[in-house]
């Protein structure tokens, strides 16, 4: 195995272990843990068996295996950015609602 393959496997195992610790502390849901673990297990498979990307490339009609990895990575990153954006919008709305409630309560106390 090449150094980069070993580094990829070690990093993926580290990420899985960190996810497990977050899951045990209840700061990561079971679905989240399983999704991230599946992603990192995929990284391990690609690191150990780089030829597996060639099979996927042929099945998808893409020239090289590394191109599949790059394309899927970009798609995944855009999806994750979109999810973070939605979460931020939800938090912004919650903060706005809370600030308004606090302001209404303070105004009500001053008028009494």
Tab-separated table of C-alpha atoms in Angstrom:
chain	number	residue	atom	x	y	z
A	1	UNK	CA	0.000	0.000	0.000
A	2	UNK	CA	1.122	3.508	-0.779
A	3	UNK	CA	1.487	6.167	1.898
A	4	UNK	CA	-1.561	8.087	0.653
A	5	UNK	CA	-3.691	4.939	0.922
A	6	UNK	CA	-2.562	4.336	4.491
A	7	UNK	CA	-3.154	7.995	5.360
A	8	UNK	CA	-6.655	7.824	3.853
A	9	UNK	CA	-7.553	4.711	5.837
A	10	UNK	CA	-6.149	6.122	9.086
A	11	UNK	CA	-7.985	9.428	8.618
A	12	UNK	CA	-11.255	7.665	7.773
A	13	UNK	CA	-10.974	5.429	10.837
A	14	UNK	CA	-10.257	8.509	12.951
A	15	UNK	CA	-13.338	10.254	11.517
A	16	UNK	CA	-15.512	7.199	12.219
A	17	UNK	CA	-14.234	7.048	15.800
A	18	UNK	CA	-14.928	10.766	16.325
A	19	UNK	CA	-18.420	10.284	14.937
A	20	UNK	CA	-18.992	7.409	17.331
A	21	UNK	CA	-17.912	9.552	20.280
A	22	UNK	CA	-20.291	12.319	19.166
A	23	UNK	CA	-23.068	9.737	18.819
A	24	UNK	CA	-22.447	8.412	22.329
A	25	UNK	CA	-22.555	11.967	23.732
A	26	UNK	CA	-25.905	12.427	21.941
A	27	UNK	CA	-24.615	15.321	19.828
A	28	UNK	CA	-25.006	13.239	16.642
A	29	UNK	CA	-28.118	11.262	15.755
A	30	UNK	CA	-28.035	7.598	14.803
A	31	UNK	CA	-28.940	8.476	11.214
A	32	UNK	CA	-26.198	11.085	11.108
A	33	UNK	CA	-23.669	8.659	12.520
A	34	UNK	CA	-24.643	5.942	10.048
A	35	UNK	CA	-24.514	8.354	7.100
A	36	UNK	CA	-21.081	9.692	8.031
A	37	UNK	CA	-19.798	6.195	8.759
A	38	UNK	CA	-20.989	5.019	5.343
A	39	UNK	CA	-19.193	7.936	3.716
A	40	UNK	CA	-15.942	7.191	5.554
A	41	UNK	CA	-16.248	3.466	4.839
A	42	UNK	CA	-16.530	4.438	1.179
A	43	UNK	CA	-13.303	6.406	1.541
A	44	UNK	CA	-11.642	3.315	3.021
A	45	UNK	CA	-12.866	1.133	0.136
A	46	UNK	CA	-11.584	3.642	-2.428
A	47	UNK	CA	-8.244	3.949	-0.622
A	48	UNK	CA	-7.731	0.186	-0.366
A	49	UNK	CA	-9.233	-0.716	-3.765
A	50	UNK	CA	-8.660	2.267	-6.080
A	51	UNK	CA	-9.674	0.144	-9.078
A	52	UNK	CA	-13.229	0.076	-7.687
A	53	UNK	CA	-13.686	3.641	-8.932
A	54	UNK	CA	-12.961	2.416	-12.474
A	55	UNK	CA	-15.901	0.024	-12.264
A	56	UNK	CA	-18.158	2.843	-11.067
A	57	UNK	CA	-16.841	5.119	-13.818
A	58	UNK	CA	-17.647	2.536	-16.478
A	59	UNK	CA	-21.123	2.009	-15.053
A	60	UNK	CA	-21.788	5.776	-15.053
A	61	UNK	CA	-20.193	6.310	-18.471
A	62	UNK	CA	-17.377	8.509	-17.153
A	63	UNK	CA	-13.842	8.102	-18.489
A	64	UNK	CA	-11.684	7.659	-15.390
A	65	UNK	CA	-12.320	6.496	-11.851
A	66	UNK	CA	-10.799	9.584	-10.285
A	67	UNK	CA	-13.239	11.726	-12.280
A	68	UNK	CA	-16.129	9.881	-10.613
A	69	UNK	CA	-14.644	10.582	-7.192
A	70	UNK	CA	-14.215	14.278	-8.009
A	71	UNK	CA	-17.726	14.633	-9.463
A	72	UNK	CA	-19.390	12.836	-6.570
A	73	UNK	CA	-17.344	14.839	-4.063
A	74	UNK	CA	-18.429	18.120	-5.631
A	75	UNK	CA	-22.072	17.011	-5.634
A	76	UNK	CA	-21.809	15.944	-1.990
A	77	UNK	CA	-20.171	19.222	-0.978
A	78	UNK	CA	-22.882	21.288	-2.670
A	79	UNK	CA	-25.546	19.196	-0.966
A	80	UNK	CA	-23.900	19.681	2.438
A	81	UNK	CA	-23.573	23.426	1.845
A	82	UNK	CA	-27.274	23.531	0.977
A	83	UNK	CA	-28.152	21.661	4.197
A	84	UNK	CA	-26.034	24.075	6.256
A	85	UNK	CA	-27.735	27.025	4.532
A	86	UNK	CA	-31.181	25.644	5.397
A	87	UNK	CA	-30.128	25.105	9.014
A	88	UNK	CA	-28.769	28.659	9.232
A	89	UNK	CA	-32.031	30.056	7.885
A	90	UNK	CA	-33.953	28.049	10.473
A	91	UNK	CA	-31.693	29.347	13.256
A	92	UNK	CA	-32.029	32.923	11.986
A	93	UNK	CA	-35.819	32.662	12.138
A	94	UNK	CA	-35.681	31.163	15.640
A	95	UNK	CA	-33.376	33.926	16.885
A	96	UNK	CA	-35.604	36.607	15.358
A	97	UNK	CA	-38.656	35.091	17.042
A	98	UNK	CA	-36.891	34.880	20.420
A	99	UNK	CA	-35.622	38.456	20.210
A	100	UNK	CA	-39.136	39.688	19.430
A	101	UNK	CA	-40.595	37.742	22.357
A	102	UNK	CA	-37.993	39.176	24.737
A	103	UNK	CA	-38.573	42.684	23.401
A	104	UNK	CA	-42.356	42.370	23.835
A	105	UNK	CA	-41.898	41.149	27.409
A	106	UNK	CA	-39.572	44.048	28.252
A	107	UNK	CA	-41.946	46.605	26.763
A	108	UNK	CA	-44.816	45.052	28.724
A	109	UNK	CA	-42.857	45.309	32.006
A	110	UNK	CA	-41.960	48.971	31.419
A	111	UNK	CA	-45.590	49.969	30.854
A	112	UNK	CA	-46.780	48.454	34.154
